[in-house]
Short mmCIF file of C-alpha atoms (C1' of nucleotides) in Angstrom, two decimals:
data_model
loop_
_atom_site.label_atom_id
_atom_site.label_comp_id
_atom_site.label_asym_id
_atom_site.label_seq_id
_atom_site.Cartn_x
_atom_site.Cartn_y
_atom_site.Cartn_z
CA VAL O 1 46.38 -12.29 -16.27
CA GLY O 2 45.22 -13.78 -13.02
CA TYR O 3 41.89 -15.66 -13.05
CA SER O 4 40.23 -16.43 -16.35
CA GLN O 5 39.65 -13.60 -18.82
CA THR O 6 35.94 -13.23 -18.20
CA HIS O 7 36.10 -13.90 -14.50
CA LYS O 8 35.80 -10.28 -13.39
CA GLU O 9 32.94 -9.55 -15.73
CA GLU O 10 31.11 -12.59 -14.45
CA THR O 11 31.55 -11.54 -10.84
CA HIS O 12 30.46 -8.01 -11.71
CA ALA O 13 27.33 -9.29 -13.41
CA ARG O 14 26.60 -11.60 -10.52
CA LEU O 15 26.87 -8.71 -8.06
CA VAL O 16 24.52 -6.58 -10.13
CA ARG O 17 22.02 -9.40 -10.39
CA LEU O 18 22.16 -10.03 -6.65
CA ALA O 19 21.92 -6.31 -5.93
CA SER O 20 18.89 -5.91 -8.16
CA GLU O 21 17.09 -8.41 -5.99
CA VAL O 22 18.23 -6.92 -2.70
CA LEU O 23 17.35 -3.45 -4.01
CA ARG O 24 13.75 -4.50 -4.64
CA ARG O 25 13.54 -6.35 -1.37
CA LYS O 26 15.19 -3.87 0.97
CA GLY O 27 15.44 -0.59 -0.88
CA PRO O 28 18.52 1.51 -1.57
CA GLU O 29 19.45 2.42 2.00
CA LYS O 30 19.13 -1.04 3.48
CA LEU O 31 21.20 -2.65 0.78
CA ALA O 32 24.47 -3.21 2.67
CA VAL O 33 27.70 -3.57 0.76
CA ALA O 34 29.19 -6.11 3.19
CA GLU O 35 26.03 -8.19 3.18
CA LEU O 36 25.85 -8.19 -0.59
CA MET O 37 29.45 -9.28 -0.93
CA HIS O 38 28.95 -12.00 1.62
CA ALA O 39 25.91 -13.23 -0.30
CA ALA O 40 28.13 -13.39 -3.36
CA GLY O 41 30.70 -15.42 -1.42
CA LEU O 42 33.23 -12.59 -1.28
CA THR O 43 34.59 -10.25 1.35
CA HIS O 44 33.40 -6.69 1.48
CA GLY O 45 36.74 -5.08 0.66
CA GLY O 46 36.61 -6.45 -2.86
CA PHE O 47 33.54 -4.42 -3.69
CA TYR O 48 35.55 -1.42 -4.81
CA ALA O 49 37.34 -3.43 -7.46
CA HIS O 50 33.95 -3.60 -9.19
CA PHE O 51 32.15 -0.37 -8.38
CA LYS O 52 33.24 3.18 -7.80
CA SER O 53 30.81 3.43 -4.90
CA LYS O 54 27.61 1.97 -3.53
CA GLU O 55 25.79 4.64 -5.49
CA ALA O 56 27.27 3.36 -8.75
CA LEU O 57 26.11 -0.16 -7.93
CA LEU O 58 22.62 1.08 -7.11
CA GLU O 59 22.32 2.71 -10.49
CA GLU O 60 23.43 -0.39 -12.36
CA ALA O 61 21.12 -2.53 -10.27
CA LEU O 62 18.17 -0.20 -10.86
CA ARG O 63 18.70 -0.33 -14.61
CA ALA O 64 18.71 -4.11 -14.35
CA VAL O 65 15.43 -4.08 -12.42
CA PHE O 66 13.71 -1.95 -15.05
CA GLU O 67 15.10 -4.19 -17.77
CA ASP O 68 13.64 -7.21 -16.00
CA ALA O 69 10.27 -5.50 -15.81
CA ARG O 70 10.32 -4.67 -19.51
CA ARG O 71 11.29 -8.22 -20.37
CA GLN O 72 8.44 -9.47 -18.23
CA TYR O 73 5.93 -7.40 -20.22
CA HIS O 74 7.29 -8.78 -23.45
CA ARG O 75 7.34 -12.32 -22.16
CA ILE O 76 3.64 -12.01 -21.39
CA GLY O 77 2.48 -9.86 -24.26
CA ASP O 78 4.56 -10.79 -27.29
CA SER O 79 2.90 -13.21 -29.66
CA LEU O 80 -0.53 -11.98 -28.62
CA PRO O 81 -2.71 -9.44 -30.42
CA PRO O 82 -2.47 -6.07 -28.65
CA ARG O 83 -5.80 -6.12 -26.81
CA ARG O 84 -5.17 -9.58 -25.46
CA ALA O 85 -1.63 -8.66 -24.59
CA LEU O 86 -2.82 -5.70 -22.54
CA ALA O 87 -5.46 -7.75 -20.75
CA ARG O 88 -2.93 -10.42 -19.86
CA ILE O 89 -0.40 -7.90 -18.59
CA ILE O 90 -3.03 -6.18 -16.44
CA ASP O 91 -4.24 -9.50 -15.01
CA ALA O 92 -0.70 -10.61 -14.22
CA TYR O 93 0.34 -7.29 -12.71
CA VAL O 94 -2.73 -6.49 -10.63
CA SER O 95 -2.89 -9.91 -9.00
CA SER O 96 -2.68 -11.35 -5.53
CA ALA O 97 0.30 -13.38 -6.76
CA HIS O 98 2.16 -10.15 -7.52
CA ARG O 99 1.10 -8.70 -4.19
CA ASP O 100 2.36 -11.73 -2.27
CA ARG O 101 5.76 -12.18 -3.87
CA LEU O 102 8.72 -9.88 -4.37
CA SER O 103 7.72 -7.42 -7.04
CA VAL O 104 9.64 -7.29 -10.29
CA CYS O 105 8.35 -3.77 -10.73
CA PRO O 106 10.54 -1.08 -9.19
CA ILE O 107 7.65 1.37 -9.21
CA VAL O 108 5.88 -0.73 -6.62
CA THR O 109 8.93 -1.29 -4.48
CA LEU O 110 10.81 1.96 -4.75
CA ASN O 111 8.46 4.83 -5.56
CA SER O 112 8.43 6.46 -2.15
CA ASP O 113 12.18 6.07 -1.67
CA LEU O 114 12.75 8.24 -4.66
CA PRO O 115 12.74 11.77 -3.20
CA ARG O 116 15.49 10.77 -0.77
CA GLN O 117 17.80 9.40 -3.43
CA SER O 118 20.54 11.13 -5.39
CA LYS O 119 19.84 13.07 -8.53
CA THR O 120 21.45 10.45 -10.73
CA PHE O 121 19.48 7.65 -9.11
CA ARG O 122 16.28 9.56 -9.72
CA ALA O 123 17.33 10.20 -13.29
CA THR O 124 17.86 6.46 -13.80
CA PHE O 125 14.43 5.86 -12.32
CA ASN O 126 12.91 8.48 -14.64
CA THR O 127 14.45 6.77 -17.63
CA GLY O 128 13.14 3.41 -16.50
CA VAL O 129 9.61 4.68 -15.98
CA ALA O 130 9.66 6.33 -19.39
CA MET O 131 10.76 3.03 -20.91
CA LEU O 132 7.94 1.09 -19.28
CA VAL O 133 5.39 3.75 -20.21
CA SER O 134 6.43 3.64 -23.84
CA THR O 135 6.41 -0.16 -23.82
CA LEU O 136 2.80 -0.14 -22.67
CA ALA O 137 1.97 2.75 -24.97
CA ASN O 138 3.02 0.67 -27.98
CA TRP O 139 0.41 -1.96 -27.22
CA ILE O 140 -2.20 0.63 -26.38
CA GLU O 141 -1.62 2.45 -29.63
CA ALA O 142 -1.63 -0.84 -31.55
CA ALA O 143 -4.98 -1.58 -29.95
CA GLY O 144 -6.30 1.58 -31.55
CA ILE O 145 -6.85 3.41 -28.26
CA ALA O 146 -6.53 7.19 -28.30
CA ASP O 147 -4.11 9.20 -26.22
CA SER O 148 -1.88 6.17 -25.84
CA GLU O 149 1.01 7.69 -23.93
CA ALA O 150 -1.09 9.34 -21.22
CA GLN O 151 -3.25 6.23 -20.97
CA ALA O 152 -0.15 4.08 -20.61
CA ALA O 153 1.17 6.27 -17.80
CA SER O 154 -2.20 6.36 -16.10
CA THR O 155 -2.60 2.60 -16.43
CA LEU O 156 0.87 1.90 -15.08
CA SER O 157 0.36 4.19 -12.10
CA ALA O 158 -3.03 2.67 -11.30
CA MET O 159 -1.55 -0.83 -11.45
CA ALA O 160 1.41 0.04 -9.27
CA GLY O 161 -0.78 1.91 -6.80
CA ALA O 162 -3.17 -1.00 -6.51
CA VAL O 163 -0.43 -3.52 -5.75
CA ALA O 164 1.24 -1.15 -3.30
CA VAL O 165 -2.00 -0.42 -1.44
CA SER O 166 -3.12 -4.06 -1.56
CA ARG O 167 0.03 -4.85 0.41
CA ALA O 168 -0.92 -2.28 3.01
CA VAL O 169 -4.42 -3.60 3.51
CA SER O 170 -4.57 -6.22 6.21
CA ASP O 171 -8.11 -7.38 5.43
CA ASN O 172 -7.53 -10.08 2.83
CA ARG O 173 -11.02 -9.89 1.42
CA LEU O 174 -10.78 -6.14 0.83
CA SER O 175 -7.27 -6.53 -0.56
CA ASP O 176 -8.45 -9.07 -3.13
CA GLU O 177 -11.49 -6.95 -3.96
CA LEU O 178 -9.28 -3.92 -4.48
CA LEU O 179 -7.20 -5.83 -7.00
CA ARG O 180 -10.22 -7.27 -8.75
CA SER O 181 -12.00 -3.97 -9.09
CA THR O 182 -8.82 -2.25 -10.25
CA ARG O 183 -8.36 -4.88 -12.97
CA GLU O 184 -11.92 -4.33 -14.10
CA ASN O 185 -11.68 -0.56 -13.93
CA ILE O 186 -8.50 -0.42 -15.98
CA LYS O 187 -9.74 -2.86 -18.57
CA ALA O 188 -13.03 -1.00 -18.85
CA GLN O 189 -11.13 2.23 -19.26
CA LEU O 190 -9.10 0.75 -22.11
CA GLY O 191 -12.21 -0.81 -23.62
CA LEU O 192 -10.88 -4.32 -23.08
CA SER O 193 -13.85 -5.65 -21.17
CA ALA O 194 -16.08 -6.02 -24.20
CA ARG O 195 -14.52 -9.39 -24.91
CA ARG O 196 -14.60 -8.86 -28.66
CA SER O 197 -11.97 -11.32 -29.66
CA GLY O 198 -13.42 -14.58 -28.41
CA GLY O 199 -12.44 -16.86 -25.58
CA THR O 200 -9.36 -17.20 -23.45
CA ALA O 201 -7.60 -19.66 -25.75
CA GLN O 202 -3.99 -20.21 -24.67
CA VAL J 1 5.47 20.89 39.72
CA GLY J 2 8.12 22.40 37.54
CA TYR J 3 7.05 24.20 34.38
CA SER J 4 3.36 24.88 33.81
CA GLN J 5 0.88 22.05 34.11
CA THR J 6 0.31 21.55 30.40
CA HIS J 7 3.87 22.27 29.39
CA LYS J 8 4.89 18.66 28.81
CA GLU J 9 1.78 17.83 26.84
CA GLU J 10 2.36 20.85 24.66
CA THR J 11 5.94 19.87 23.96
CA HIS J 12 4.87 16.31 23.25
CA ALA J 13 2.24 17.47 20.79
CA ARG J 14 4.71 19.82 19.17
CA LEU J 15 7.18 16.97 18.69
CA VAL J 16 4.53 14.75 17.14
CA ARG J 17 3.43 17.51 14.81
CA LEU J 18 7.01 18.19 13.74
CA ALA J 19 7.69 14.48 13.36
CA SER J 20 4.63 13.96 11.21
CA GLU J 21 6.05 16.46 8.76
CA VAL J 22 9.56 15.04 8.82
CA LEU J 23 8.13 11.54 8.45
CA ARG J 24 6.36 12.49 5.25
CA ARG J 25 9.35 14.39 3.96
CA LYS J 26 12.14 11.97 4.80
CA GLY J 27 10.56 8.67 5.71
CA PRO J 28 10.93 6.64 8.89
CA GLU J 29 14.63 5.80 8.64
CA LYS J 30 15.85 9.28 7.81
CA LEU J 31 13.90 10.91 10.60
CA ALA J 32 16.71 11.54 13.09
CA VAL J 33 15.92 11.98 16.76
CA ALA J 34 18.62 14.57 17.37
CA GLU J 35 17.59 16.58 14.32
CA LEU J 36 13.96 16.53 15.34
CA MET J 37 14.76 17.69 18.86
CA HIS J 38 16.96 20.43 17.51
CA ALA J 39 14.16 21.58 15.23
CA ALA J 40 11.95 21.74 18.32
CA GLY J 41 14.57 23.85 20.08
CA LEU J 42 15.55 21.08 22.50
CA THR J 43 18.52 18.81 23.01
CA HIS J 44 18.33 15.21 21.91
CA GLY J 45 18.64 13.67 25.36
CA GLY J 46 15.23 14.99 26.34
CA PHE J 47 13.55 12.90 23.70
CA TYR J 48 13.18 9.93 26.01
CA ALA J 49 11.19 11.92 28.51
CA HIS J 50 8.47 12.01 25.84
CA PHE J 51 8.75 8.74 23.93
CA LYS J 52 9.74 5.22 24.85
CA SER J 53 11.70 4.95 21.63
CA LYS J 54 11.96 6.37 18.14
CA GLU J 55 9.60 3.62 17.06
CA ALA J 56 6.93 4.88 19.48
CA LEU J 57 7.26 8.39 18.07
CA LEU J 58 6.95 7.09 14.52
CA GLU J 59 3.69 5.39 15.35
CA GLU J 60 2.21 8.48 16.93
CA ALA J 61 3.40 10.60 14.06
CA LEU J 62 1.97 8.20 11.49
CA ARG J 63 -1.42 8.29 13.18
CA ALA J 64 -1.27 12.07 13.05
CA VAL J 65 -0.48 12.00 9.34
CA PHE J 66 -3.46 9.79 8.58
CA GLU J 67 -5.63 12.02 10.73
CA ASP J 68 -4.49 15.03 8.73
CA ALA J 69 -5.36 13.24 5.52
CA ARG J 70 -8.82 12.35 6.76
CA ARG J 71 -9.42 15.92 7.90
CA GLN J 72 -8.32 17.14 4.49
CA TYR J 73 -10.97 14.99 2.79
CA HIS J 74 -13.62 16.34 5.10
CA ARG J 75 -12.47 19.91 4.66
CA ILE J 76 -12.89 19.50 0.92
CA GLY J 77 -15.95 17.29 0.79
CA ASP J 78 -18.16 18.22 3.71
CA SER J 79 -20.99 20.56 2.86
CA LEU J 80 -21.05 19.28 -0.71
CA PRO J 81 -23.41 16.67 -2.16
CA PRO J 82 -21.59 13.33 -2.43
CA ARG J 83 -20.91 13.32 -6.17
CA ARG J 84 -19.53 16.84 -6.06
CA ALA J 85 -17.54 16.00 -2.97
CA LEU J 86 -15.91 13.06 -4.72
CA ALA J 87 -15.11 15.05 -7.81
CA ARG J 88 -13.54 17.80 -5.75
CA ILE J 89 -11.46 15.36 -3.74
CA ILE J 90 -10.22 13.62 -6.88
CA ASP J 91 -9.34 16.92 -8.53
CA ALA J 92 -7.48 18.12 -5.47
CA TYR J 93 -5.64 14.85 -4.91
CA VAL J 94 -4.64 14.02 -8.47
CA SER J 95 -3.21 17.44 -9.20
CA SER J 96 0.10 18.95 -10.13
CA ALA J 97 -0.14 21.02 -6.95
CA HIS J 98 -0.19 17.84 -4.88
CA ARG J 99 2.66 16.40 -6.94
CA ASP J 100 4.83 19.48 -6.41
CA ARG J 101 4.38 19.98 -2.69
CA LEU J 102 4.88 17.74 0.31
CA SER J 103 2.09 15.23 0.25
CA VAL J 104 -0.36 15.10 3.11
CA CYS J 105 -1.13 11.55 2.09
CA PRO J 106 1.11 8.94 3.71
CA ILE J 107 0.22 6.42 1.03
CA VAL J 108 2.05 8.52 -1.52
CA THR J 109 5.06 9.18 0.66
CA LEU J 110 5.46 5.96 2.60
CA ASN J 111 4.01 3.04 0.67
CA SER J 112 7.27 1.45 -0.43
CA ASP J 113 8.91 1.93 2.98
CA LEU J 114 6.31 -0.28 4.51
CA PRO J 115 7.75 -3.77 4.09
CA ARG J 116 10.91 -2.68 5.91
CA GLN J 117 9.11 -1.30 8.92
CA SER J 118 8.15 -2.98 12.17
CA LYS J 119 5.01 -4.99 12.53
CA THR J 120 3.37 -2.38 14.72
CA PHE J 121 4.21 0.42 12.31
CA ARG J 122 2.66 -1.57 9.50
CA ALA J 123 -0.39 -2.24 11.65
CA THR J 124 -0.77 1.48 12.25
CA PHE J 125 -0.48 2.04 8.52
CA ASN J 126 -3.11 -0.64 7.85
CA THR J 127 -5.48 1.04 10.24
CA GLY J 128 -4.91 4.39 8.59
CA VAL J 129 -5.51 3.07 5.11
CA ALA J 130 -8.69 1.34 6.27
CA MET J 131 -9.86 4.63 7.75
CA LEU J 132 -9.24 6.56 4.52
CA VAL J 133 -10.88 3.83 2.45
CA SER J 134 -13.99 3.91 4.58
CA THR J 135 -14.06 7.70 4.52
CA LEU J 136 -14.10 7.61 0.74
CA ALA J 137 -16.50 4.67 0.73
CA ASN J 138 -19.07 6.71 2.64
CA TRP J 139 -19.24 9.30 -0.10
CA ILE J 140 -19.24 6.66 -2.81
CA GLU J 141 -22.07 4.82 -1.19
CA ALA J 142 -23.96 8.05 -0.61
CA ALA J 143 -23.55 8.76 -4.32
CA GLY J 144 -25.38 5.52 -5.02
CA ILE J 145 -22.41 3.75 -6.57
CA ALA J 146 -22.28 -0.03 -6.18
CA ASP J 147 -19.48 -1.95 -4.51
CA SER J 148 -18.46 1.14 -2.58
CA GLU J 149 -15.70 -0.28 -0.43
CA ALA J 150 -13.79 -1.95 -3.25
CA GLN J 151 -14.32 1.12 -5.42
CA ALA J 152 -13.03 3.34 -2.64
CA ALA J 153 -9.89 1.23 -2.27
CA SER J 154 -9.35 1.09 -5.99
CA THR J 155 -9.88 4.84 -6.32
CA LEU J 156 -7.51 5.64 -3.50
CA SER J 157 -4.81 3.39 -4.89
CA ALA J 158 -5.17 4.84 -8.38
CA MET J 159 -4.93 8.37 -6.99
CA ALA J 160 -1.88 7.61 -4.88
CA GLY J 161 -0.20 5.71 -7.72
CA ALA J 162 -0.76 8.59 -10.11
CA VAL J 163 0.79 11.17 -7.80
CA ALA J 164 3.72 8.88 -6.98
CA VAL J 165 4.44 8.12 -10.63
CA SER J 166 3.89 11.72 -11.70
CA ARG J 167 6.74 12.61 -9.36
CA ALA J 168 8.98 10.06 -11.03
CA VAL J 169 8.30 11.31 -14.54
CA SER J 170 10.77 13.96 -15.60
CA ASP J 171 8.85 15.00 -18.71
CA ASN J 172 6.52 17.70 -17.38
CA ARG J 173 4.08 17.42 -20.21
CA LEU J 174 3.68 13.66 -19.74
CA SER J 175 3.47 14.10 -15.98
CA ASP J 176 0.60 16.59 -16.33
CA GLU J 177 -1.12 14.39 -18.89
CA LEU J 178 -0.83 11.39 -16.59
CA LEU J 179 -2.60 13.32 -13.85
CA ARG J 180 -5.26 14.66 -16.18
CA SER J 181 -6.08 11.30 -17.70
CA THR J 182 -6.13 9.64 -14.28
CA ARG J 183 -8.61 12.24 -13.02
CA GLU J 184 -10.80 11.60 -16.03
CA ASN J 185 -10.49 7.84 -15.77
CA ILE J 186 -11.41 7.74 -12.12
CA LYS J 187 -14.31 10.11 -12.49
CA ALA J 188 -15.60 8.18 -15.49
CA GLN J 189 -15.30 4.98 -13.50
CA LEU J 190 -17.38 6.44 -10.70
CA GLY J 191 -19.85 7.92 -13.18
CA LEU J 192 -18.99 11.47 -12.17
CA SER J 193 -18.15 12.75 -15.64
CA ALA J 194 -21.76 13.03 -16.77
CA ARG J 195 -21.95 16.45 -15.14
CA ARG J 196 -25.50 15.84 -14.02
CA SER J 197 -25.64 18.35 -11.27
CA GLY J 198 -25.03 21.56 -13.11
CA GLY J 199 -22.06 23.90 -13.02
CA THR J 200 -19.12 24.31 -10.72
CA ALA J 201 -20.75 26.81 -8.41
CA GLN J 202 -18.68 27.03 -5.23
"C1'" DT P 1 58.85 -27.50 -22.18
"C1'" DG P 2 60.01 -25.35 -17.85
"C1'" DT P 3 60.69 -21.36 -14.76
"C1'" DA P 4 60.66 -16.51 -12.94
"C1'" DC P 5 57.84 -12.67 -12.96
"C1'" DA P 6 53.98 -9.32 -13.27
"C1'" DT P 7 49.16 -8.74 -12.74
"C1'" DC P 8 45.13 -7.92 -10.24
"C1'" DA P 9 40.67 -10.03 -8.13
"C1'" DG P 10 39.91 -10.68 -3.78
"C1'" DT P 11 41.28 -10.35 1.55
"C1'" DG P 12 40.54 -8.51 6.06
"C1'" DA P 13 41.74 -5.09 9.41
"C1'" DA P 14 40.88 -0.41 10.38
"C1'" DC P 15 38.77 4.22 10.14
"C1'" DG P 16 35.16 7.63 10.46
"C1'" DC P 17 30.63 9.00 10.74
"C1'" DG P 18 25.68 9.04 11.75
"C1'" DC P 19 22.53 7.92 14.93
"C1'" DG P 20 19.59 5.66 18.67
"C1'" DT P 21 19.92 5.24 23.42
"C1'" DT P 22 21.59 5.92 28.30
"C1'" DC P 23 22.50 8.49 32.32
"C1'" DA P 24 24.05 11.57 35.91
"C1'" DC P 25 22.98 16.27 36.18
"C1'" DT P 26 20.56 21.00 36.57
"C1'" DG P 27 17.57 24.58 37.50
"C1'" DA P 28 12.94 26.63 37.10
"C1'" DT P 29 8.65 26.25 39.21
"C1'" DG P 30 4.74 24.65 42.19
"C1'" DT P 31 3.67 23.20 46.89
"C1'" DA P 32 3.87 22.44 51.94
"C1'" DC P 33 4.38 24.73 56.00
"C1'" DT R 1 2.91 36.10 52.97
"C1'" DG R 2 7.48 34.21 52.81
"C1'" DT R 3 10.84 30.34 52.56
"C1'" DA R 4 12.77 25.55 52.05
"C1'" DC R 5 12.03 21.64 49.45
"C1'" DA R 6 10.68 18.15 45.96
"C1'" DT R 7 9.72 17.43 41.26
"C1'" DC R 8 10.84 16.58 36.65
"C1'" DA R 9 11.42 18.61 31.73
"C1'" DG R 10 15.29 19.29 29.65
"C1'" DT R 11 20.79 19.06 29.28
"C1'" DG R 12 24.89 17.30 27.19
"C1'" DA R 13 28.50 13.95 27.32
"C1'" DA R 14 29.26 9.26 26.28
"C1'" DC R 15 28.48 4.59 24.43
"C1'" DG R 16 27.74 1.09 20.97
"C1'" DC R 17 26.57 -0.36 16.61
"C1'" DG R 18 25.95 -0.50 11.59
"C1'" DC R 19 27.94 0.60 7.58
"C1'" DG R 20 30.52 2.86 3.55
"C1'" DT R 21 35.11 3.35 2.35
"C1'" DT R 22 40.28 2.78 2.42
"C1'" DC R 23 44.45 0.32 2.04
"C1'" DA R 24 48.44 -2.66 2.46
"C1'" DC R 25 48.46 -7.37 1.42
"C1'" DT R 26 48.18 -12.14 -0.92
"C1'" DG R 27 48.24 -15.78 -3.98
"C1'" DA R 28 46.47 -17.92 -8.26
"C1'" DT R 29 47.17 -17.58 -12.98
"C1'" DG R 30 48.79 -16.00 -17.61
"C1'" DT R 31 52.93 -14.51 -20.06
"C1'" DA R 32 57.80 -13.74 -21.41
"C1'" DC R 33 61.86 -15.95 -22.18
#
DNA sequence: TGTACATCAGTGAACGCGCGTTCACTGATGTAC
DNA sequence: TGTACATCAGTGAACGCGCGTTCACTGATGTAC
């Protein structure tokens, strides 16, 4: 009835996808409904046919961002033995490439916005962080490392902190050194530096 | 001429001090001029007798926050030998007490706001981070640890990341464990775990 | 197979509110005489 | 020592803008007959 059957769902999904990018780029408060709708080729009034409120959109978008992050880990780590998977994830995360482009990781982009957000937004964030921690913890446990959950949380926070601070350091040399030494520190901590399993094949 | 000689300077300083707290609590965008002035017992119009703009206040306030952080390090670490100083700073920073109260450290509170702020605000932040890094680097170097500047940056980012993430973790047990294992990881990294220098005497 | 109708995704003007900034003013105090 | 005056920190109303939300509407399309 009016438009094709899946049309609304498609538009909805497109808005969430767009919003998840704007959310990472600008944060929750600077994401403007009118601007988002315009970017989607629509007028701002139509927004409320899709979302109860801006808040509702933010929550959907945040879930999407965490999902993207989880997928990213799996894209990098699946099909590798656990120790190699961890090393690859750490190298990809704590990198100047990650520093210089829009982060997929909401922890880097949104952590300090959190206290000012609504309870439900924070709850969604909590859930997302828990998901990422347990994703990492699976590899860490599979690698035979003790205390996997706490180590996963500590690793994730050290990675996110390093990228966040590297962005705030204007001296490029120091910024690169910070990332390099964080990669080494984390890998040493997880006992991944020993290079037991041969070369860097594939 | 009107009021006492130092009156204006005192008011100015009081506004900056208040702002530095609000800045850490609410971030740059949610710091409202009228609200700040009201908190200082003044009306909002008078603001512009003290600051060229809100932006100018934010920069002064941010400098004050970084100064507070630096003073905090010295308060904890001065009068201790370098290794003990570092251990004490790490324990105080990466603690549930720090997680649960308003952070003195602007890296924890403001890092993800940064990309949305003005160039000069970011420059002020850069300067502040550089100052904290070199403060830590002094102790690290004095402790005879190699690569002190990069280690200082990496340590600071790991500490800030841990506190930020610990705030976003709703599971209290995991949150505490994250802090504990980060403390241990960082101290192990800096070779402070060996407990060479005896007990914990004052 | 063709036509009238109902649906509803999207339109665009309008509203209200928060907030940074401006500005003409006031009145307490130090200073000149 | 007392008085008129100039200064200027602070006042409070007003303005303009961004932005979330509302709402009466439109017009393309599927459906009933």
